[in-house]
Coordinates of C-alpha atoms (C1' of nucleotides) in Angstrom, one line a residue:
Chain A
X1 CA -37.4 -2.7 -77.2
X2 CA -38.5 -3.6 -73.3
X3 CA -35.6 -5.8 -73.2
X4 CA -33.4 -2.4 -73.0
X5 CA -35.1 -1.4 -70.9
X6 CA -34.9 -4.3 -68.7
X7 CA -30.8 -3.9 -68.9
X8 CA -30.8 -0.4 -68.1
X9 CA -32.9 -0.9 -65.0
X10 CA -31.1 -4.1 -64.0
X11 CA -27.8 -2.1 -64.2
X12 CA -28.9 0.6 -61.8
X13 CA -30.1 -1.2 -59.5
X14 CA -26.2 -3.4 -59.5
X15 CA -25.1 0.7 -59.3
X16 CA -27.7 1.0 -56.0
X17 CA -26.7 -2.4 -54.5
X18 CA -23.0 -0.6 -54.9
X19 CA -23.8 2.6 -53.2
X20 CA -25.9 1.2 -50.7
X21 CA -23.3 -0.9 -49.7
X22 CA -19.9 1.0 -50.2
X23 CA -22.2 3.7 -47.3
X24 CA -22.5 0.8 -44.8
X25 CA -19.2 0.6 -44.4
X26 CA -17.9 3.9 -45.2
X27 CA -20.0 4.4 -42.2
X28 CA -18.6 1.7 -40.0
X29 CA -15.3 1.4 -40.5
X30 CA -14.4 5.1 -42.4
X31 CA -13.6 5.8 -45.3
X32 CA -9.8 5.1 -45.2
X33 CA -9.8 1.5 -43.8
X34 CA -12.9 0.2 -46.9
X35 CA -10.9 -1.4 -49.7
X36 CA -12.5 -1.6 -52.9
X37 CA -12.2 -5.3 -52.6
X38 CA -14.1 -5.3 -49.2
X39 CA -17.4 -3.7 -50.7
X40 CA -16.8 -6.1 -53.7
X41 CA -18.1 -9.4 -51.1
X42 CA -20.0 -7.1 -49.5
X43 CA -22.0 -7.5 -53.4
X44 CA -20.6 -11.0 -54.1
X45 CA -19.1 -9.0 -57.2
X46 CA -15.8 -9.0 -58.8
X47 CA -14.2 -6.2 -57.5
X48 CA -13.8 -4.5 -60.8
X49 CA -17.1 -4.6 -61.9
X50 CA -17.7 -1.3 -59.4
X51 CA -15.1 0.9 -62.0
X52 CA -18.0 -0.1 -64.7
X53 CA -20.5 2.1 -62.7
X54 CA -17.8 4.8 -60.9
X55 CA -15.1 5.7 -62.2
X56 CA -12.5 5.2 -59.2
X57 CA -13.5 5.0 -55.2
X58 CA -12.7 8.6 -55.3
X59 CA -16.0 9.2 -57.2
X60 CA -18.1 6.5 -55.3
X61 CA -17.7 8.8 -52.6
X62 CA -18.6 11.5 -54.4
X63 CA -22.2 9.0 -54.8
X64 CA -22.6 8.5 -51.6
X65 CA -22.5 12.2 -50.2
X66 CA -24.8 13.2 -52.9
X67 CA -27.4 10.8 -51.2
X68 CA -26.5 12.4 -47.7
X69 CA -26.7 15.6 -48.8
X70 CA -29.9 14.8 -51.0
X71 CA -30.9 13.5 -46.9
X72 CA -30.3 16.8 -45.4
X73 CA -32.0 18.3 -47.8
X74 CA -35.6 16.6 -47.3
X75 CA -35.4 17.0 -43.3
X76 CA -34.7 20.8 -44.2
X77 CA -38.0 20.9 -46.1
X78 CA -40.2 18.6 -44.6
X79 CA -39.7 21.0 -41.3
X80 CA -42.8 22.0 -40.1
X81 CA -42.8 25.5 -40.5
X82 CA -44.1 28.0 -38.4
X83 CA -44.9 31.1 -40.9
X84 CA -45.2 34.2 -38.9
X85 CA -42.3 33.4 -37.2
X86 CA -39.4 32.9 -39.2
X87 CA -37.1 33.5 -36.2
X88 CA -38.1 30.4 -35.3
X89 CA -38.0 28.7 -38.3
X90 CA -34.6 29.4 -38.5
X91 CA -33.6 28.4 -34.9
X92 CA -35.4 24.6 -35.8
X93 CA -33.5 24.3 -38.8
X94 CA -30.4 25.0 -37.1
X95 CA -31.4 22.6 -34.6
X96 CA -32.4 20.0 -37.4
X97 CA -28.7 20.4 -39.4
X98 CA -27.2 19.8 -35.8
X99 CA -29.2 16.6 -35.5
X100 CA -28.8 15.5 -38.2
X101 CA -24.9 15.5 -38.4
X102 CA -25.1 13.8 -35.2
X103 CA -26.9 11.3 -36.4
X104 CA -25.3 10.2 -38.6
X105 CA -21.6 11.4 -37.9
X106 CA -19.8 9.5 -40.6
X107 CA -21.9 10.5 -43.9
X108 CA -21.5 14.3 -42.5
X109 CA -18.1 14.0 -41.9
X110 CA -17.6 12.2 -45.6
X111 CA -19.8 14.7 -46.9
X112 CA -17.8 18.3 -45.1
X113 CA -14.7 17.0 -44.2
X114 CA -13.2 13.8 -46.5
X115 CA -14.8 14.6 -49.8
X116 CA -13.5 18.4 -50.1
X117 CA -10.2 16.7 -49.2
X118 CA -10.4 14.4 -52.0
X119 CA -12.1 16.1 -54.3
X120 CA -10.7 19.3 -54.7
X121 CA -12.2 22.7 -56.3
X122 CA -16.1 21.9 -55.5
X123 CA -17.8 25.3 -55.2
X124 CA -21.2 24.9 -54.9
X125 CA -21.3 23.8 -58.5
X126 CA -25.1 24.8 -60.3
X127 CA -27.8 22.9 -60.0
X128 CA -26.2 20.5 -57.3
X129 CA -27.6 19.5 -54.2
X130 CA -25.3 21.2 -52.5
X131 CA -26.5 24.2 -53.4
X132 CA -29.8 23.5 -52.9
X133 CA -29.1 22.9 -49.2
X134 CA -27.5 26.4 -49.0
X135 CA -30.1 27.7 -51.1
X136 CA -32.5 26.2 -48.6
X137 CA -31.1 27.9 -45.8
X138 CA -31.1 31.2 -47.5
X139 CA -33.7 31.5 -48.1
X140 CA -35.0 31.0 -44.2
X141 CA -32.1 33.5 -43.3
X142 CA -33.6 35.6 -46.2
X143 CA -37.1 36.1 -44.8
X144 CA -35.1 37.0 -41.3
X145 CA -34.0 39.8 -42.6
X146 CA -36.4 41.1 -45.0
X147 CA -38.6 41.8 -42.2
X148 CA -35.4 43.6 -40.6
X149 CA -35.4 41.6 -37.7
X150 CA -31.6 41.4 -38.4
X151 CA -29.0 43.7 -38.0
X152 CA -26.8 42.4 -40.5
X153 CA -28.8 44.0 -44.0
X154 CA -27.2 40.5 -45.5
X155 CA -28.4 37.6 -46.2
X156 CA -25.5 36.3 -47.2
X157 CA -23.2 37.7 -44.9
X158 CA -25.7 36.2 -42.2
X159 CA -26.5 32.7 -43.8
X160 CA -22.5 32.3 -43.4
X161 CA -22.9 33.5 -40.2
X162 CA -24.9 30.6 -38.9
X163 CA -23.7 28.2 -41.2
X164 CA -20.5 28.7 -39.1
X165 CA -22.0 28.5 -35.7
X166 CA -24.3 24.7 -36.8
X167 CA -21.3 22.8 -39.0
X168 CA -18.9 24.3 -36.2
X169 CA -20.7 22.8 -33.3
X170 CA -21.6 19.5 -35.0
X171 CA -17.9 18.6 -36.0
X172 CA -16.9 19.3 -32.8
X173 CA -19.2 17.4 -31.3
X174 CA -18.3 14.5 -33.6
X175 CA -14.6 14.5 -33.3
X176 CA -14.0 14.8 -29.9
X177 CA -16.7 12.5 -28.0
X178 CA -14.5 12.9 -25.4
X179 CA -14.6 16.3 -24.1
X180 CA -15.8 17.2 -20.8
X181 CA -18.8 19.2 -23.3
X182 CA -21.7 20.7 -21.1
X183 CA -25.0 18.9 -21.6
X184 CA -24.9 18.0 -25.4
X185 CA -28.8 19.7 -25.7
X186 CA -27.6 22.5 -24.2
X187 CA -24.5 23.0 -26.0
X188 CA -26.8 23.2 -28.8
X189 CA -29.3 25.5 -28.1
X190 CA -27.3 27.6 -26.5
X191 CA -24.3 28.2 -29.7
X192 CA -28.2 28.9 -32.3
X193 CA -29.8 31.0 -29.7
X194 CA -26.5 33.0 -29.5
X195 CA -26.0 33.1 -33.4
X196 CA -29.7 34.4 -33.9
X197 CA -29.3 36.6 -30.4
X198 CA -25.7 38.3 -31.7
X199 CA -27.9 38.9 -35.4
X200 CA -30.4 40.4 -33.9
X201 CA -29.8 44.5 -33.4
Chain B
X1 CA 30.0 10.5 -18.6
X2 CA 29.1 13.0 -21.4
X3 CA 28.9 10.3 -24.3
X4 CA 25.7 8.8 -23.1
X5 CA 24.7 12.6 -23.8
X6 CA 25.8 13.1 -26.7
X7 CA 24.1 9.9 -28.0
X8 CA 20.3 10.7 -26.7
X9 CA 21.1 14.6 -27.7
X10 CA 21.7 12.7 -31.2
X11 CA 18.9 10.7 -31.3
X12 CA 16.5 14.0 -30.3
X13 CA 18.4 15.0 -33.1
X14 CA 17.3 12.4 -35.8
X15 CA 13.7 12.9 -34.8
X16 CA 13.4 15.6 -35.1
X17 CA 14.7 15.8 -37.9
X18 CA 12.1 12.2 -39.2
X19 CA 8.9 14.8 -37.1
X20 CA 9.9 17.7 -39.6
X21 CA 10.5 15.7 -42.9
X22 CA 6.7 14.5 -41.9
X23 CA 4.9 17.7 -40.8
X24 CA 6.4 19.1 -44.2
X25 CA 5.5 15.9 -46.5
X26 CA 2.0 15.9 -44.6
X27 CA 0.7 19.6 -44.9
X28 CA 1.9 19.5 -48.8
X29 CA 0.5 17.0 -50.4
X30 CA -1.7 15.4 -47.5
X31 CA -1.8 12.7 -44.4
X32 CA -2.7 10.0 -46.6
X33 CA -0.6 10.1 -50.0
X34 CA 2.6 9.6 -47.5
X35 CA 4.1 7.1 -47.0
X36 CA 6.4 6.3 -44.1
X37 CA 8.5 5.4 -47.5
X38 CA 8.9 8.5 -48.2
X39 CA 10.0 10.0 -44.8
X40 CA 12.6 8.1 -44.7
X41 CA 13.9 9.1 -48.2
X42 CA 13.3 12.4 -47.4
X43 CA 15.8 12.3 -44.5
X44 CA 18.0 9.4 -46.2
X45 CA 17.1 6.3 -43.4
X46 CA 15.6 3.4 -44.4
X47 CA 11.7 2.8 -43.6
X48 CA 12.3 1.1 -40.8
X49 CA 14.5 4.0 -39.1
X50 CA 10.9 5.2 -38.4
X51 CA 9.7 2.5 -35.9
X52 CA 12.7 3.3 -33.7
X53 CA 11.3 6.8 -33.0
X54 CA 7.5 6.3 -33.1
X55 CA 5.1 3.2 -32.8
X56 CA 3.2 3.9 -35.9
X57 CA 2.2 6.2 -38.3
X58 CA -0.5 7.4 -36.5
X59 CA 2.5 8.0 -33.5
X60 CA 4.1 10.5 -36.0
X61 CA 0.4 11.9 -36.9
X62 CA -0.2 12.3 -32.8
X63 CA 3.2 14.6 -32.5
X64 CA 3.3 16.8 -35.4
X65 CA -0.4 18.0 -33.6
X66 CA 1.4 18.6 -30.7
X67 CA 3.8 20.7 -32.1
X68 CA 0.7 22.2 -33.9
X69 CA -0.7 22.7 -30.3
X70 CA 2.2 24.2 -29.5
X71 CA 2.5 26.7 -31.5
X72 CA -1.4 27.2 -31.4
X73 CA -1.3 28.2 -27.9
X74 CA 2.5 29.6 -28.1
X75 CA 0.2 32.2 -29.9
X76 CA -2.7 32.8 -27.8
X77 CA -0.4 33.9 -24.8
X78 CA 1.8 36.0 -26.8
X79 CA -0.8 38.0 -28.1
X80 CA -0.5 41.9 -26.6
X81 CA -3.3 41.6 -24.1
X82 CA -5.9 44.9 -23.3
X83 CA -6.4 44.0 -19.8
X84 CA -8.8 47.1 -19.0
X85 CA -10.8 45.4 -21.9
X86 CA -11.0 41.5 -21.7
X87 CA -14.0 41.6 -23.9
X88 CA -11.4 42.7 -27.0
X89 CA -9.2 40.3 -25.5
X90 CA -11.0 37.5 -26.9
X91 CA -12.3 39.7 -29.5
X92 CA -8.2 38.9 -30.4
X93 CA -8.3 36.2 -29.5
X94 CA -11.0 34.0 -31.2
X95 CA -9.2 36.4 -34.2
X96 CA -6.1 34.8 -34.0
X97 CA -7.5 31.6 -33.4
X98 CA -8.9 31.8 -36.8
X99 CA -5.7 32.9 -38.7
X100 CA -3.5 30.3 -37.2
X101 CA -5.7 27.7 -38.1
X102 CA -6.0 29.8 -42.4
X103 CA -1.4 30.3 -41.8
X104 CA -1.1 26.3 -41.8
X105 CA -4.6 24.6 -42.7
X106 CA -3.7 21.6 -43.1
X107 CA -2.1 21.9 -40.0
X108 CA -5.1 22.8 -38.4
X109 CA -6.8 20.0 -40.3
X110 CA -4.6 17.8 -39.4
X111 CA -4.5 18.5 -35.4
X112 CA -8.3 18.9 -35.6
X113 CA -10.0 16.6 -37.8
X114 CA -7.1 14.4 -38.6
X115 CA -6.1 12.9 -35.7
X116 CA -9.4 12.6 -34.3
X117 CA -10.4 10.2 -36.8
X118 CA -7.2 8.1 -36.6
X119 CA -6.1 8.7 -32.8
X120 CA -9.7 8.3 -30.8
X121 CA -10.6 8.8 -27.2
X122 CA -9.0 11.7 -27.1
X123 CA -10.7 13.3 -24.3
X124 CA -8.0 16.2 -23.4
X125 CA -6.0 14.6 -21.1
X126 CA -4.7 15.7 -18.4
X127 CA -0.7 17.8 -18.8
X128 CA -1.6 17.7 -22.4
X129 CA -1.4 20.3 -25.0
X130 CA -4.9 20.3 -26.4
X131 CA -6.2 20.9 -22.2
X132 CA -3.5 24.1 -22.0
X133 CA -4.7 25.3 -25.4
X134 CA -8.5 24.7 -23.8
X135 CA -7.9 26.5 -20.4
X136 CA -6.2 29.7 -22.1
X137 CA -9.1 30.2 -24.3
X138 CA -11.0 29.3 -20.3
X139 CA -9.1 31.9 -18.9
X140 CA -10.3 35.1 -20.8
X141 CA -13.6 33.9 -21.2
X142 CA -13.6 33.3 -17.6
X143 CA -12.6 37.1 -17.3
X144 CA -15.4 38.0 -19.8
X145 CA -18.1 36.3 -17.4
X146 CA -16.2 37.0 -14.0
X147 CA -17.4 40.9 -15.0
X148 CA -21.0 40.0 -15.9
X149 CA -20.5 41.0 -19.2
X150 CA -22.3 38.6 -20.2
X151 CA -25.5 36.9 -19.5
X152 CA -24.2 33.9 -19.8
X153 CA -23.5 32.2 -16.2
X154 CA -21.5 29.5 -17.1
X155 CA -17.7 29.7 -18.1
X156 CA -17.6 26.4 -19.7
X157 CA -21.0 27.4 -21.5
X158 CA -19.6 30.3 -23.1
X159 CA -16.0 28.9 -24.1
X160 CA -17.7 25.7 -25.6
X161 CA -20.0 28.2 -27.8
X162 CA -17.6 30.7 -28.5
X163 CA -14.7 27.1 -29.6
X164 CA -17.6 26.6 -32.0
X165 CA -18.2 29.3 -33.4
X166 CA -14.2 29.4 -35.0
X167 CA -14.2 26.1 -35.1
X168 CA -17.2 25.9 -37.6
X169 CA -15.5 29.1 -39.3
X170 CA -12.0 28.3 -39.9
X171 CA -12.7 24.6 -41.1
X172 CA -15.6 25.6 -43.6
X173 CA -13.0 28.5 -45.3
X174 CA -10.1 25.6 -45.8
X175 CA -12.4 22.9 -46.9
X176 CA -14.6 24.7 -49.1
X177 CA -12.3 27.6 -50.6
X178 CA -14.1 28.0 -53.8
X179 CA -17.7 28.4 -52.1
X180 CA -19.3 31.7 -52.4
X181 CA -17.9 33.3 -49.1
X182 CA -18.4 36.7 -48.4
X183 CA -14.6 38.9 -48.1
X184 CA -13.2 36.2 -45.8
X185 CA -11.6 39.2 -43.0
X186 CA -16.1 40.4 -43.7
X187 CA -17.2 36.8 -42.8
X188 CA -14.7 36.2 -40.0
X189 CA -14.8 39.4 -38.1
X190 CA -18.7 38.9 -37.9
X191 CA -18.8 35.0 -37.1
X192 CA -17.0 36.3 -33.8
X193 CA -18.4 39.7 -33.3
X194 CA -22.4 38.3 -33.6
X195 CA -20.9 35.5 -31.0
X196 CA -19.9 37.6 -28.9
X197 CA -23.0 40.0 -29.2
X198 CA -25.0 37.6 -28.7
X199 CA -23.0 36.0 -25.4
X200 CA -23.4 40.0 -24.0
X201 CA -27.3 40.2 -22.3
Chain C
dC1 C1' -26.2 -19.0 -87.2
dC2 C1' -22.9 -15.3 -87.3
dT3 C1' -20.5 -11.4 -85.0
dA4 C1' -20.8 -7.8 -81.9
dT5 C1' -21.1 -5.4 -77.5
dA6 C1' -22.7 -5.5 -73.2
dA7 C1' -20.9 -8.1 -68.4
dC8 C1' -17.6 -9.9 -65.4
dT9 C1' -13.7 -12.3 -64.1
dT10 C1' -8.5 -13.3 -63.5
dA11 C1' -4.4 -11.7 -63.2
dA12 C1' -1.2 -8.6 -62.5
dC13 C1' 1.6 -4.0 -61.6
dA14 C1' 3.7 -0.7 -58.3
dT15 C1' 2.5 0.5 -53.6
dT16 C1' 0.8 0.8 -48.5
dG17 C1' 2.1 0.1 -42.9
dT18 C1' 3.9 -3.3 -40.5
dT19 C1' 7.5 -6.9 -38.5
dA20 C1' 11.2 -10.1 -37.7
dA21 C1' 16.0 -11.6 -38.4
dC22 C1' 19.9 -10.1 -40.1
dT23 C1' 23.6 -7.2 -39.4
dT24 C1' 27.2 -3.9 -37.6
dA25 C1' 29.4 -0.8 -34.9
dT26 C1' 29.6 0.7 -29.5
dT27 C1' 29.3 0.0 -24.9
dT28 C1' 30.5 -2.1 -20.7
dA29 C1' 32.5 -6.1 -17.4
dT30 C1' 35.6 -9.2 -16.8
Chain D
dA1 C1' 42.1 -6.9 -23.8
dT2 C1' 38.4 -9.6 -24.7
dA3 C1' 33.9 -11.1 -24.9
dA4 C1' 28.9 -10.3 -23.8
dA5 C1' 25.8 -7.1 -24.1
dT6 C1' 23.5 -3.7 -26.3
dA7 C1' 22.0 -0.1 -30.0
dA8 C1' 21.2 1.5 -34.1
dG9 C1' 20.4 0.8 -38.9
dT10 C1' 19.1 -2.6 -42.2
dT11 C1' 17.7 -6.1 -45.7
dA12 C1' 13.5 -8.2 -46.6
dA13 C1' 9.1 -10.3 -46.5
dC14 C1' 3.7 -10.0 -45.7
dA15 C1' -0.8 -8.8 -46.3
dA16 C1' -3.4 -5.4 -48.6
dT17 C1' -4.3 -1.4 -51.0
dG18 C1' -6.3 0.8 -55.8
dT19 C1' -6.5 0.4 -60.6
dT20 C1' -5.3 -1.0 -65.0
dA21 C1' -5.4 -4.5 -69.5
dA22 C1' -6.5 -9.0 -71.4
dG23 C1' -9.3 -11.8 -71.2
dT24 C1' -14.5 -14.5 -70.5
dT25 C1' -19.2 -15.6 -71.3
dA26 C1' -23.0 -13.8 -72.9
dT27 C1' -26.7 -12.2 -74.5
dA28 C1' -29.0 -8.8 -78.5
dG29 C1' -29.2 -7.7 -83.7
dG30 C1' -28.2 -9.0 -88.2

DNA sequence: CCTATAACTTAACATTGTTAACTTATTTAT
DNA sequence: ATAAATAAGTTAACAATGTTAAGTTATAGG
């Protein structure tokens, strides 16, 4: 019965092929400027083959974003954590978050801006990767809160404030590259530093 | 010679008609889902007439965004300012900024997210409305800095940190309406409060 | 060997942004 | 007043888009 498994493997392989072709094109040319035909050409299949693996273009985007979130999750979870200083861990995580966004700007925008527009009503459903990412942030924040380093008792509030800050600076730097920003690294550090300072009593 | 002026007036009138039809459609159905033909139908002209007033669809978007920025500028400039307390003015401005974004979410996204994607390389050119908006923020921030209320001497840094915070929370609330946010007003206030607290010594 | 099923393609549909060519009306110059 | 020029607007067409339905081909199971 190994023959059925080979088929399944081949199918999964093609799925991955489509996915990585789509990602590459989305990232380089922007979601709107990539047609199903372009993706199909790249993998040397007919356009309709894609529809055997993905419901439509939005579904394809969805899958690409899921991968991006997995990458982000992986990045955040594998940070060297200083167990004696939770605030330092939070700072590092914030830094890593922004850096991730700037390293893969199109991926970041695809995931956190474009996708909500096309796939509306995504509220962090149970078991989703997005939920895991936020849980990761929640865990780090909660350590800081539990040790009463922060004024704010509420873990949710603290986490959401932190997310707002890093999300904001990431998107501004991506979307307005020609704006007269101060030195980029200084801005990122100051945003994170300021937010953490503000969260302390 | 009043005849030429009438013509010009009529032309301007049609331009405005196109513009407001476009805005309404963009806002209700999203930039991508609005075709030139749809706009043309709405104003009862042929599609190509639009091209007599606007270079292309991106130019139309540009003009819509310019209006949005003028609205935002107007909102910010007409805030009742407490001249004895610059920090309170900053707080109010931040609040007004976020509220503006949430009141016209599609306009906000169009201006600060979609437009940079289609009209890249817009770096706050001289005399632009965007520049005026940022100058407005700069002025408020600089009062706070000059009175040495803030740790940070640099006006630019302070302003950009503040912008990051309000931009971040605005977009998150717009893009993920189903996320389990804490109470919306509390989040906005906490973001602004935290940032300002962090900016103080 | 036949049949059912899976994998894939071809052809078609309506819709998109945009351009070129055409018509019609109005202003200017002679 | 009439011819020429200009402006305003339309019709028709282009290539490209996402997606579906129908058709083809090869392979698996009985």
